[in-house]
């Protein structure tokens, strides 16, 4: 089971948590579009020709909880199906949605495995699927839109809360036509007027869209700000000669897309991580694509191949910053494809420096770490290749092939082999890591959770504990790593320890 958890992520792909609105459920995130009515009421069947979208809510009796839905089965994750079963659902929701400090890639991966795992629901789970919604919302917070979309589709977006999230993912990934079709065909989602008008226009029914806007403008159902934005969205010529709209106080994916459609695109770097996906589309400039890809890859929200694709897409036409990073990666990639050790040795320092600057070292290691070990490199390139290899999925093989390393490298080799206690160390962080692999017992409260059918809860808490250690509490590092090792997460513990030692990060 040792490597199953991290291996599970290679086939599916992966910020701080946003604040919660006081008047919304804990699992709601505040940038979701208000695309469905929050409290729809049952209405008469729609009348032909009426521009008003019907408010219809259907609540099936004895509807099974969606908490059970996942993408990764137990034989892939190595986690038991009952990892949530003995825990209280509200506790799990709180733990999942709690604000986390900056996480190392190994912890990001573990958290996403927990969020995507198929598992039995908590003992007190209700039909509203609160845990499922929290899992989806955390994926959205992490910018992991593709897994979130797949998870929702596996569960079916047949409720207002689920459709709301699915609709926003579609808006940010440019697949909104399917979501609009679903909205038309499923009145249960009770779309708001703004969402309805947007979808009518996207589907080419401009006349009904205008009629809907005019009807609800008269009825006072649309705010002045919504009216102005929607009017320009329906007829961009009305904005000719007028000042651009002021940036809205609350930017949702629906507002973002309408601003984009009227030629007043909002900048994504200051928006939540999920919005960066909108910059990966073909209508965005290469620089914006590169910046978005780096930001997403830094948080594990896209695969390393996505980052590589944008780095190598074109020839940089300028210099400095991100252009220099793209040029350094292209020069190195060309050398790697030619299998020229001398050229690789010359290009590697620049490429590795670029990845350290972008904080995407692990993504780089996933692409090149294994191949670098097979090349006859010399000097500084040899040491860099060794370090990169320890950040790759083949970290143990790299360590076994470099057992003659001395000094600080000897401790890294020992971590990768799972025996850091065999090396003499004195630094507090090194001692904390060493203790976790040398028989230190996990905290009693975490052990009790794991032994009493609450493994998922124990792992969520251990991720939080590790975050405390990342912030300077070395005892917490020992506690978290010891718990992970005690429940079979040996690979996670080793990679987290290696990343803690190698990556230059500030919490």
Tab-separated table of C-alpha atoms in Angstrom:
chain	number	residue	atom	x	y	z
A	1	UNK	CA	0.000	0.000	0.000
A	2	UNK	CA	3.057	2.161	0.460
A	3	UNK	CA	2.923	4.074	-2.821
A	4	UNK	CA	-0.751	3.658	-3.760
A	5	UNK	CA	-2.009	6.974	-2.430
A	6	UNK	CA	0.336	9.198	-4.400
A	7	UNK	CA	0.179	6.986	-7.476
A	8	UNK	CA	-3.584	7.478	-7.532
A	9	UNK	CA	-3.118	11.115	-8.465
A	10	UNK	CA	-1.110	10.495	-11.612
A	11	UNK	CA	-4.243	9.601	-13.527
A	12	UNK	CA	-6.599	12.404	-12.457
A	13	UNK	CA	-4.870	15.707	-11.425
A	14	UNK	CA	-4.766	18.802	-8.635
A	15	UNK	CA	-4.583	28.247	-1.863
A	16	UNK	CA	-5.891	29.232	0.795
A	17	UNK	CA	-9.490	28.506	1.726
A	18	UNK	CA	-11.819	31.417	1.153
A	19	UNK	CA	-13.786	32.921	3.996
A	20	UNK	CA	-17.244	31.598	4.668
A	21	UNK	CA	-20.286	33.823	4.524
A	22	UNK	CA	-21.935	33.854	7.923
A	23	UNK	CA	-25.396	33.211	6.538
A	24	UNK	CA	-24.452	30.253	4.332
A	25	UNK	CA	-23.754	26.608	5.076
A	26	UNK	CA	-20.189	25.904	6.136
A	27	UNK	CA	-19.475	24.102	2.872
A	28	UNK	CA	-20.471	27.068	0.665
A	29	UNK	CA	-17.710	29.213	-0.839
A	30	UNK	CA	-18.404	32.882	-1.326
A	31	UNK	CA	-17.411	33.257	-4.977
A	32	UNK	CA	-19.908	30.779	-6.415
A	33	UNK	CA	-22.338	32.298	-8.907
A	34	UNK	CA	-25.842	32.905	-7.625
A	35	UNK	CA	-27.005	30.764	-10.520
A	36	UNK	CA	-29.902	29.025	-8.758
A	37	UNK	CA	-32.567	30.146	-6.362
A	38	UNK	CA	-31.483	29.458	-2.781
A	39	UNK	CA	-35.014	28.812	-1.569
A	40	UNK	CA	-37.104	27.924	-4.623
A	41	UNK	CA	-40.796	27.194	-4.203
A	42	UNK	CA	-43.031	24.818	-6.076
A	43	UNK	CA	-44.816	26.594	-8.910
A	44	UNK	CA	-47.309	25.800	-11.604
A	45	UNK	CA	-45.940	24.308	-14.848
A	46	UNK	CA	-44.406	26.979	-17.073
A	47	UNK	CA	-46.649	28.758	-19.556
A	48	UNK	CA	-45.475	28.767	-23.171
A	49	UNK	CA	-44.038	32.137	-24.103
A	50	UNK	CA	-43.468	33.284	-20.536
A	51	UNK	CA	-39.968	34.667	-20.148
A	52	UNK	CA	-39.919	33.888	-16.444
A	53	UNK	CA	-37.950	30.730	-15.592
A	54	UNK	CA	-40.067	28.422	-13.437
A	55	UNK	CA	-39.183	27.850	-9.810
A	56	UNK	CA	-39.658	24.156	-9.242
A	57	UNK	CA	-38.101	22.071	-6.543
A	58	UNK	CA	-38.276	18.301	-6.427
A	59	UNK	CA	-37.053	16.533	-3.305
A	60	UNK	CA	-37.093	12.736	-3.712
A	61	UNK	CA	-38.144	10.847	-0.614
A	62	UNK	CA	-35.475	8.641	0.936
A	63	UNK	CA	-32.830	10.046	-1.400
A	64	UNK	CA	-29.502	8.316	-0.652
A	65	UNK	CA	-26.637	10.500	0.483
A	66	UNK	CA	-24.176	11.555	-2.210
A	67	UNK	CA	-21.415	11.338	0.387
A	68	UNK	CA	-20.598	7.841	-0.877
A	69	UNK	CA	-19.672	9.079	-4.374
A	70	UNK	CA	-15.979	9.193	-5.273
A	71	UNK	CA	-13.563	8.755	-8.170
A	72	UNK	CA	-10.891	6.590	-6.537
A	73	UNK	CA	-11.800	3.101	-5.278
A	74	UNK	CA	-10.199	1.563	-2.211
A	75	UNK	CA	-7.907	-0.677	-4.240
A	76	UNK	CA	-6.343	2.478	-5.716
A	77	UNK	CA	-6.123	4.661	-2.607
A	78	UNK	CA	-5.305	1.898	-0.117
A	79	UNK	CA	-7.890	3.489	2.198
A	80	UNK	CA	-10.759	1.467	3.694
A	81	UNK	CA	-14.281	2.259	2.548
A	82	UNK	CA	-15.361	2.897	6.136
A	83	UNK	CA	-12.819	5.666	6.781
A	84	UNK	CA	-15.639	8.226	7.344
A	85	UNK	CA	-18.293	5.877	8.722
A	86	UNK	CA	-17.768	6.345	12.467
A	87	UNK	CA	-17.193	10.107	12.322
A	88	UNK	CA	-19.703	12.898	12.797
A	89	UNK	CA	-20.485	14.543	9.450
A	90	UNK	CA	-20.394	18.107	10.802
A	91	UNK	CA	-16.926	17.466	12.247
A	92	UNK	CA	-15.646	16.202	8.903
A	93	UNK	CA	-17.116	19.181	7.061
A	94	UNK	CA	-15.451	21.560	9.525
A	95	UNK	CA	-12.073	19.826	9.151
A	96	UNK	CA	-12.234	19.802	5.364
A	97	UNK	CA	-13.227	23.441	5.067
A	98	UNK	CA	-10.819	24.705	7.740
A	99	UNK	CA	-8.266	27.225	6.518
A	100	UNK	CA	-4.957	25.526	5.835
A	101	UNK	CA	-1.539	27.174	5.632
A	102	UNK	CA	0.501	26.750	2.486
A	103	UNK	CA	0.777	23.001	1.932
A	104	UNK	CA	3.651	20.987	0.557
A	105	UNK	CA	2.797	18.975	-2.569
A	106	UNK	CA	2.752	15.674	-0.659
A	107	UNK	CA	0.095	17.024	1.704
A	108	UNK	CA	-1.890	18.523	-1.163
A	109	UNK	CA	-1.886	15.120	-2.836
A	110	UNK	CA	-2.961	13.309	0.311
A	111	UNK	CA	-5.798	15.750	0.896
A	112	UNK	CA	-7.037	15.326	-2.671
A	113	UNK	CA	-6.954	11.548	-2.353
A	114	UNK	CA	-9.169	11.838	0.733
A	115	UNK	CA	-11.539	14.166	-1.127
A	116	UNK	CA	-11.797	11.906	-4.167
A	117	UNK	CA	-11.963	8.519	-2.435
A	118	UNK	CA	-15.006	6.291	-2.642
A	119	UNK	CA	-16.117	5.763	0.945
A	120	UNK	CA	-19.167	4.957	3.018
A	121	UNK	CA	-20.927	8.053	4.391
A	122	UNK	CA	-20.695	9.094	8.041
A	123	UNK	CA	-23.122	7.405	10.419
A	124	UNK	CA	-25.279	10.544	10.672
A	125	UNK	CA	-25.182	11.563	6.987
A	126	UNK	CA	-28.353	13.137	5.658
A	127	UNK	CA	-29.760	13.244	2.124
A	128	UNK	CA	-28.307	16.726	1.546
A	129	UNK	CA	-24.796	15.246	1.182
A	130	UNK	CA	-23.045	17.863	3.340
A	131	UNK	CA	-19.750	15.963	3.281
A	132	UNK	CA	-19.911	15.573	-0.490
A	133	UNK	CA	-20.477	19.305	-0.949
A	134	UNK	CA	-17.584	20.083	1.390
A	135	UNK	CA	-15.317	17.770	-0.620
A	136	UNK	CA	-16.322	19.496	-3.856
A	137	UNK	CA	-15.874	22.942	-2.329
A	138	UNK	CA	-12.408	22.120	-1.056
A	139	UNK	CA	-11.422	20.921	-4.536
A	140	UNK	CA	-12.699	24.234	-5.905
A	141	UNK	CA	-10.693	26.104	-3.279
A	142	UNK	CA	-7.612	24.135	-4.324
A	143	UNK	CA	-8.275	25.036	-7.956
A	144	UNK	CA	-8.769	21.363	-8.855
A	145	UNK	CA	-11.620	21.999	-11.296
A	146	UNK	CA	-11.277	18.855	-13.408
A	147	UNK	CA	-11.591	16.425	-10.465
A	148	UNK	CA	-14.390	18.559	-8.986
A	149	UNK	CA	-16.279	18.464	-12.277
A	150	UNK	CA	-15.824	14.701	-12.598
A	151	UNK	CA	-16.968	14.185	-9.010
A	152	UNK	CA	-20.137	16.233	-9.543
A	153	UNK	CA	-20.922	14.451	-12.793
A	154	UNK	CA	-20.447	11.075	-11.123
A	155	UNK	CA	-23.002	12.132	-8.503
A	156	UNK	CA	-25.237	13.863	-11.098
A	157	UNK	CA	-25.841	17.630	-10.740
A	158	UNK	CA	-29.549	17.101	-10.050
A	159	UNK	CA	-29.866	19.443	-7.068
A	160	UNK	CA	-29.546	23.196	-6.858
A	161	UNK	CA	-26.336	23.179	-4.765
A	162	UNK	CA	-24.621	20.671	-7.063
A	163	UNK	CA	-25.718	22.368	-10.261
A	164	UNK	CA	-24.491	25.685	-8.886
A	165	UNK	CA	-20.987	24.281	-8.517
A	166	UNK	CA	-21.082	22.407	-11.825
A	167	UNK	CA	-22.254	25.554	-13.617
A	168	UNK	CA	-19.338	27.569	-12.229
A	169	UNK	CA	-16.765	24.951	-13.178
A	170	UNK	CA	-18.221	25.005	-16.689
A	171	UNK	CA	-17.993	28.806	-16.812
A	172	UNK	CA	-14.330	28.761	-15.789
A	173	UNK	CA	-13.361	25.968	-18.197
A	174	UNK	CA	-15.333	27.183	-21.217
A	175	UNK	CA	-17.802	24.273	-21.245
A	176	UNK	CA	-20.868	26.272	-20.250
A	177	UNK	CA	-22.998	25.213	-23.224
A	178	UNK	CA	-23.534	21.767	-21.715
A	179	UNK	CA	-24.422	23.335	-18.367
A	180	UNK	CA	-26.888	25.701	-20.031
A	181	UNK	CA	-28.523	22.788	-21.842
A	182	UNK	CA	-28.813	20.970	-18.519
A	183	UNK	CA	-30.410	24.066	-16.997
A	184	UNK	CA	-33.012	24.183	-19.772
A	185	UNK	CA	-33.838	20.507	-19.436
A	186	UNK	CA	-33.898	20.326	-15.632
A	187	UNK	CA	-36.201	22.916	-14.052
A	188	UNK	CA	-35.368	21.448	-10.626
A	189	UNK	CA	-32.262	23.645	-10.529
A	190	UNK	CA	-34.458	26.785	-10.551
A	191	UNK	CA	-32.011	29.144	-12.310
A	192	UNK	CA	-31.829	32.783	-11.306
A	193	UNK	CA	-32.675	35.387	-13.904
A	194	UNK	CA	-29.052	36.340	-14.562
A	195	UNK	CA	-28.065	32.723	-15.186
A	196	UNK	CA	-31.155	32.105	-17.291
A	197	UNK	CA	-30.511	35.164	-19.452
A	198	UNK	CA	-26.845	34.199	-19.892
A	199	UNK	CA	-27.775	30.707	-21.042
A	200	UNK	CA	-30.525	31.896	-23.373
A	201	UNK	CA	-28.013	34.193	-25.044
A	202	UNK	CA	-25.319	31.509	-25.198
A	203	UNK	CA	-27.808	29.193	-26.904
A	204	UNK	CA	-28.734	31.870	-29.445
A	205	UNK	CA	-32.172	32.769	-28.115
A	206	UNK	CA	-31.464	36.486	-27.838
A	207	UNK	CA	-35.113	37.524	-28.177
A	208	UNK	CA	-36.213	35.529	-25.136
A	209	UNK	CA	-33.137	36.696	-23.236
A	210	UNK	CA	-34.052	40.352	-23.859
A	211	UNK	CA	-37.694	39.677	-22.984
A	212	UNK	CA	-36.627	38.019	-19.710
A	213	UNK	CA	-34.385	40.964	-18.830
A	214	UNK	CA	-37.081	43.546	-19.577
A	215	UNK	CA	-39.743	41.624	-17.676
A	216	UNK	CA	-37.708	41.324	-14.502
A	217	UNK	CA	-36.302	44.816	-14.749
A	218	UNK	CA	-39.890	46.078	-14.511
A	219	UNK	CA	-40.674	43.663	-11.691
A	220	UNK	CA	-37.608	44.782	-9.749
A	221	UNK	CA	-36.105	41.281	-9.656
A	222	UNK	CA	-32.740	42.431	-11.024
A	223	UNK	CA	-30.427	44.912	-9.298
A	224	UNK	CA	-29.233	48.020	-11.171
A	225	UNK	CA	-25.703	46.586	-11.318
A	226	UNK	CA	-26.970	43.309	-12.784
A	227	UNK	CA	-29.129	45.205	-15.260
A	228	UNK	CA	-26.204	47.281	-16.534
A	229	UNK	CA	-23.911	44.276	-16.952
A	230	UNK	CA	-26.554	42.073	-18.556
A	231	UNK	CA	-27.657	44.856	-20.909
A	232	UNK	CA	-24.109	45.320	-22.164
A	233	UNK	CA	-23.721	41.549	-22.417
A	234	UNK	CA	-26.822	41.303	-24.625
A	235	UNK	CA	-25.959	44.363	-26.731
A	236	UNK	CA	-22.244	45.329	-26.507
A	237	UNK	CA	-22.839	48.243	-28.919
A	238	UNK	CA	-24.688	50.057	-26.134
A	239	UNK	CA	-21.337	50.416	-24.371
A	240	UNK	CA	-19.691	52.253	-27.291
A	241	UNK	CA	-18.288	55.521	-26.024
A	242	UNK	CA	-19.169	54.743	-22.406
A	243	UNK	CA	-16.756	54.305	-19.529
A	244	UNK	CA	-15.881	50.703	-18.591
A	245	UNK	CA	-17.887	49.279	-15.731
A	246	UNK	CA	-16.412	49.530	-12.266
A	247	UNK	CA	-15.019	46.181	-11.061
A	248	UNK	CA	-17.783	44.484	-9.070
A	249	UNK	CA	-17.366	44.041	-5.335
A	250	UNK	CA	-18.259	40.364	-5.664
A	251	UNK	CA	-16.836	38.516	-8.646
A	252	UNK	CA	-18.429	35.177	-9.452
A	253	UNK	CA	-17.661	33.012	-12.494
A	254	UNK	CA	-20.916	34.211	-14.109
A	255	UNK	CA	-19.981	37.877	-13.599
A	256	UNK	CA	-16.451	37.094	-14.799
A	257	UNK	CA	-17.673	35.528	-18.042
A	258	UNK	CA	-20.089	38.374	-18.810
A	259	UNK	CA	-17.329	40.919	-18.248
A	260	UNK	CA	-15.147	38.898	-20.593
A	261	UNK	CA	-17.905	38.817	-23.221
A	262	UNK	CA	-18.243	42.620	-23.254
A	263	UNK	CA	-14.494	43.091	-23.643
A	264	UNK	CA	-13.834	44.120	-20.047
A	265	UNK	CA	-12.018	41.049	-18.847
A	266	UNK	CA	-11.145	40.997	-15.143
A	267	UNK	CA	-7.595	40.147	-14.067
A	268	UNK	CA	-7.338	36.702	-12.482
A	269	UNK	CA	-4.133	36.961	-10.371
A	270	UNK	CA	-6.067	38.721	-7.598
A	271	UNK	CA	-8.999	36.299	-7.805
A	272	UNK	CA	-9.327	32.860	-6.164
A	273	UNK	CA	-7.117	30.164	-7.667
A	274	UNK	CA	-9.959	28.492	-9.584
A	275	UNK	CA	-10.324	31.567	-11.829
A	276	UNK	CA	-6.815	30.991	-13.208
A	277	UNK	CA	-8.230	28.152	-15.323
A	278	UNK	CA	-10.034	30.761	-17.416
A	279	UNK	CA	-6.626	32.039	-18.571
A	280	UNK	CA	-5.648	28.675	-20.048
A	281	UNK	CA	-8.038	29.055	-22.973
A	282	UNK	CA	-6.975	29.737	-26.551
A	283	UNK	CA	-8.377	33.296	-26.505
A	284	UNK	CA	-5.900	34.376	-23.828
A	285	UNK	CA	-2.407	35.673	-24.546
A	286	UNK	CA	0.596	33.420	-23.982
A	287	UNK	CA	1.918	35.436	-21.049
A	288	UNK	CA	-1.388	35.150	-19.197
A	289	UNK	CA	-1.492	31.448	-20.030
A	290	UNK	CA	2.016	30.956	-18.660
A	291	UNK	CA	1.266	32.861	-15.469
A	292	UNK	CA	-1.928	30.892	-14.902
A	293	UNK	CA	-0.245	27.560	-15.606
A	294	UNK	CA	2.549	28.347	-13.147
A	295	UNK	CA	0.104	29.444	-10.475
A	296	UNK	CA	-2.041	26.342	-10.905
A	297	UNK	CA	0.923	23.958	-11.094
A	298	UNK	CA	2.406	25.528	-7.957
A	299	UNK	CA	-0.707	24.373	-6.084
A	300	UNK	CA	-1.020	21.032	-7.854
A	301	UNK	CA	-4.206	22.183	-9.622
A	302	UNK	CA	-3.034	21.062	-13.083
A	303	UNK	CA	-0.691	18.303	-14.135
A	304	UNK	CA	2.963	18.878	-14.854
A	305	UNK	CA	2.222	18.184	-18.526
A	306	UNK	CA	-0.072	21.222	-18.718
A	307	UNK	CA	2.716	23.436	-17.402
A	308	UNK	CA	5.188	21.898	-19.819
A	309	UNK	CA	2.812	22.429	-22.745
A	310	UNK	CA	2.596	26.159	-22.121
A	311	UNK	CA	6.305	26.580	-21.420
A	312	UNK	CA	7.155	25.075	-24.800
A	313	UNK	CA	4.236	26.460	-26.839
A	314	UNK	CA	6.071	29.360	-28.523
A	315	UNK	CA	9.355	31.210	-28.703
A	316	UNK	CA	9.617	34.003	-26.117
A	317	UNK	CA	9.542	37.407	-27.788
A	318	UNK	CA	10.731	39.304	-24.733
A	319	UNK	CA	13.041	38.852	-21.765
A	320	UNK	CA	12.816	38.977	-18.006
A	321	UNK	CA	10.648	37.148	-15.492
A	322	UNK	CA	8.387	34.519	-16.940
A	323	UNK	CA	9.914	34.859	-20.425
A	324	UNK	CA	13.323	33.901	-19.056
A	325	UNK	CA	11.784	30.902	-17.291
A	326	UNK	CA	10.116	29.735	-20.492
A	327	UNK	CA	13.367	30.147	-22.440
A	328	UNK	CA	15.319	28.214	-19.788
A	329	UNK	CA	12.848	25.321	-19.876
A	330	UNK	CA	12.819	25.251	-23.660
A	331	UNK	CA	16.613	25.177	-23.828
A	332	UNK	CA	16.734	22.348	-21.294
A	333	UNK	CA	13.922	20.384	-22.943
A	334	UNK	CA	15.659	20.586	-26.302
A	335	UNK	CA	18.840	19.214	-24.742
A	336	UNK	CA	16.910	16.402	-23.045
A	337	UNK	CA	15.231	15.388	-26.283
A	338	UNK	CA	18.626	15.285	-27.983
A	339	UNK	CA	20.007	13.200	-25.072
A	340	UNK	CA	23.110	15.386	-25.118
A	341	UNK	CA	24.749	15.204	-21.644
A	342	UNK	CA	26.943	18.243	-22.205
A	343	UNK	CA	24.049	20.416	-23.357
A	344	UNK	CA	21.897	19.103	-20.531
A	345	UNK	CA	24.599	19.912	-17.998
A	346	UNK	CA	24.810	23.476	-19.298
A	347	UNK	CA	21.038	24.000	-19.410
A	348	UNK	CA	20.055	22.314	-16.158
A	349	UNK	CA	21.163	25.069	-13.724
A	350	UNK	CA	19.078	27.660	-15.552
A	351	UNK	CA	16.041	25.418	-15.791
A	352	UNK	CA	16.220	24.341	-12.152
A	353	UNK	CA	16.697	27.941	-11.043
A	354	UNK	CA	13.613	28.901	-13.047
A	355	UNK	CA	11.561	26.173	-11.381
A	356	UNK	CA	12.720	27.225	-7.928
A	357	UNK	CA	11.724	30.781	-8.744
A	358	UNK	CA	8.256	29.650	-9.879
A	359	UNK	CA	7.991	27.146	-6.985
A	360	UNK	CA	7.135	24.370	-9.415
A	361	UNK	CA	10.081	22.099	-8.601
A	362	UNK	CA	7.957	18.996	-7.996
A	363	UNK	CA	6.180	19.366	-11.352
A	364	UNK	CA	9.598	19.612	-13.040
A	365	UNK	CA	10.835	16.567	-11.115
A	366	UNK	CA	7.849	14.496	-12.244
A	367	UNK	CA	8.739	15.156	-15.880
A	368	UNK	CA	12.524	14.905	-15.819
A	369	UNK	CA	13.580	13.406	-12.484
A	370	UNK	CA	13.776	9.792	-13.598
A	371	UNK	CA	15.438	10.432	-16.973
A	372	UNK	CA	18.120	12.642	-15.411
A	373	UNK	CA	19.355	9.691	-13.347
A	374	UNK	CA	20.237	7.771	-16.521
A	375	UNK	CA	22.607	10.406	-17.911
A	376	UNK	CA	26.393	10.728	-17.381
A	377	UNK	CA	26.307	14.230	-15.947
A	378	UNK	CA	29.215	15.968	-14.216
A	379	UNK	CA	29.829	18.604	-11.576
A	380	UNK	CA	26.981	20.737	-10.312
A	381	UNK	CA	24.540	19.120	-12.761
A	382	UNK	CA	25.058	15.762	-11.007
A	383	UNK	CA	24.066	17.224	-7.646
A	384	UNK	CA	21.044	18.975	-9.128
A	385	UNK	CA	19.906	15.808	-10.864
A	386	UNK	CA	20.163	13.953	-7.561
A	387	UNK	CA	18.029	16.539	-5.750
A	388	UNK	CA	15.467	16.594	-8.557
A	389	UNK	CA	15.314	12.802	-8.469
A	390	UNK	CA	14.470	12.850	-4.748
A	391	UNK	CA	11.474	15.063	-5.544
A	392	UNK	CA	10.266	12.669	-8.241
A	393	UNK	CA	7.970	9.654	-7.792
A	394	UNK	CA	11.096	7.437	-8.044
A	395	UNK	CA	12.706	8.986	-4.945
A	396	UNK	CA	13.487	5.590	-3.373
A	397	UNK	CA	15.210	4.253	-6.464
A	398	UNK	CA	17.261	7.440	-6.722
A	399	UNK	CA	18.337	7.039	-3.093
A	400	UNK	CA	19.287	3.383	-3.501
A	401	UNK	CA	21.486	4.306	-6.465
A	402	UNK	CA	23.201	7.088	-4.503
A	403	UNK	CA	23.881	5.412	-1.175
A	404	UNK	CA	27.448	6.752	-1.126
A	405	UNK	CA	26.289	10.346	-0.562
A	406	UNK	CA	27.715	12.132	2.471
A	407	UNK	CA	26.815	15.144	4.604
A	408	UNK	CA	23.349	16.610	4.203
A	409	UNK	CA	22.739	14.416	1.167
A	410	UNK	CA	23.216	11.308	3.294
A	411	UNK	CA	20.257	12.328	5.447
A	412	UNK	CA	18.097	12.860	2.351
A	413	UNK	CA	19.085	9.411	1.081
A	414	UNK	CA	18.153	7.921	4.431
A	415	UNK	CA	14.739	9.623	4.404
A	416	UNK	CA	14.023	8.347	0.913
A	417	UNK	CA	14.936	4.833	2.044
A	418	UNK	CA	12.800	5.191	5.182
A	419	UNK	CA	15.713	4.965	7.646
A	420	UNK	CA	16.732	8.534	8.612
A	421	UNK	CA	17.567	7.246	12.105
A	422	UNK	CA	20.698	5.676	10.643
A	423	UNK	CA	22.319	9.090	10.079
A	424	UNK	CA	23.656	11.335	12.817
A	425	UNK	CA	21.967	14.770	12.773
A	426	UNK	CA	21.670	17.785	15.062
A	427	UNK	CA	19.299	20.269	13.416
A	428	UNK	CA	15.859	20.460	15.176
A	429	UNK	CA	13.947	19.796	11.960
A	430	UNK	CA	16.145	16.839	11.085
A	431	UNK	CA	15.729	15.476	14.609
A	432	UNK	CA	11.945	15.841	14.355
A	433	UNK	CA	11.864	13.886	11.094
A	434	UNK	CA	14.235	11.291	12.470
A	435	UNK	CA	12.052	10.722	15.548
A	436	UNK	CA	9.003	9.998	13.416
A	437	UNK	CA	10.878	7.174	11.675
A	438	UNK	CA	12.526	5.917	14.854
A	439	UNK	CA	9.574	4.661	16.864
A	440	UNK	CA	7.943	7.884	18.074
A	441	UNK	CA	4.290	7.265	18.907
A	442	UNK	CA	1.614	9.435	17.274
A	443	UNK	CA	-0.507	11.592	19.607
A	444	UNK	CA	-2.973	9.446	21.544
A	445	UNK	CA	-5.985	11.341	20.212
A	446	UNK	CA	-4.987	10.685	16.595
A	447	UNK	CA	-4.210	7.031	17.287
A	448	UNK	CA	-7.580	6.634	19.008
A	449	UNK	CA	-9.395	8.050	15.996
A	450	UNK	CA	-7.571	5.740	13.585
A	451	UNK	CA	-8.211	2.673	15.761
A	452	UNK	CA	-11.909	3.426	16.204
A	453	UNK	CA	-13.050	3.605	12.590
A	454	UNK	CA	-12.252	7.295	12.070
A	455	UNK	CA	-9.206	6.979	9.829
A	456	UNK	CA	-10.318	9.731	7.446
A	457	UNK	CA	-10.790	12.128	10.340
A	458	UNK	CA	-7.388	11.172	11.778
A	459	UNK	CA	-5.688	11.878	8.447
A	460	UNK	CA	-7.452	15.230	8.038
A	461	UNK	CA	-6.286	16.210	11.522
A	462	UNK	CA	-2.745	14.998	10.800
A	463	UNK	CA	-2.596	17.253	7.729
A	464	UNK	CA	-3.527	20.181	9.977
A	465	UNK	CA	-0.935	19.102	12.562
A	466	UNK	CA	1.737	18.927	9.864
A	467	UNK	CA	0.768	22.474	8.893
A	468	UNK	CA	1.544	23.582	12.448
A	469	UNK	CA	4.946	21.966	12.138
A	470	UNK	CA	5.520	23.634	8.794
A	471	UNK	CA	4.934	26.882	10.669
A	472	UNK	CA	7.798	26.131	13.065
A	473	UNK	CA	6.522	23.567	15.591
A	474	UNK	CA	8.933	20.680	15.035
A	475	UNK	CA	7.098	18.443	17.522
A	476	UNK	CA	4.050	18.658	15.252
A	477	UNK	CA	6.183	17.389	12.349
A	478	UNK	CA	7.039	14.276	14.360
A	479	UNK	CA	3.397	13.765	15.389
A	480	UNK	CA	1.983	14.065	11.870
A	481	UNK	CA	4.609	11.877	10.186
A	482	UNK	CA	4.363	9.245	12.918
A	483	UNK	CA	0.592	9.024	12.493
A	484	UNK	CA	0.875	8.669	8.729
A	485	UNK	CA	3.451	5.910	9.028
A	486	UNK	CA	1.354	4.095	11.642
A	487	UNK	CA	-1.620	3.848	9.258
A	488	UNK	CA	0.367	2.741	6.221
A	489	UNK	CA	1.066	6.118	4.595
A	490	UNK	CA	4.800	5.480	4.439
A	491	UNK	CA	5.217	6.995	0.981
A	492	UNK	CA	3.395	10.173	1.980
A	493	UNK	CA	5.566	10.521	5.091
A	494	UNK	CA	8.811	10.092	3.137
A	495	UNK	CA	7.859	12.519	0.394
A	496	UNK	CA	6.608	15.109	2.870
A	497	UNK	CA	9.865	14.866	4.817
A	498	UNK	CA	11.974	15.151	1.649
A	499	UNK	CA	10.000	18.163	0.435
A	500	UNK	CA	10.283	19.778	3.853
A	501	UNK	CA	14.071	19.443	3.666
A	502	UNK	CA	14.562	20.345	0.006
A	503	UNK	CA	11.965	22.944	-0.957
A	504	UNK	CA	12.461	26.523	0.101
A	505	UNK	CA	9.006	27.498	1.273
A	506	UNK	CA	7.562	30.001	3.718
A	507	UNK	CA	4.296	29.142	5.470
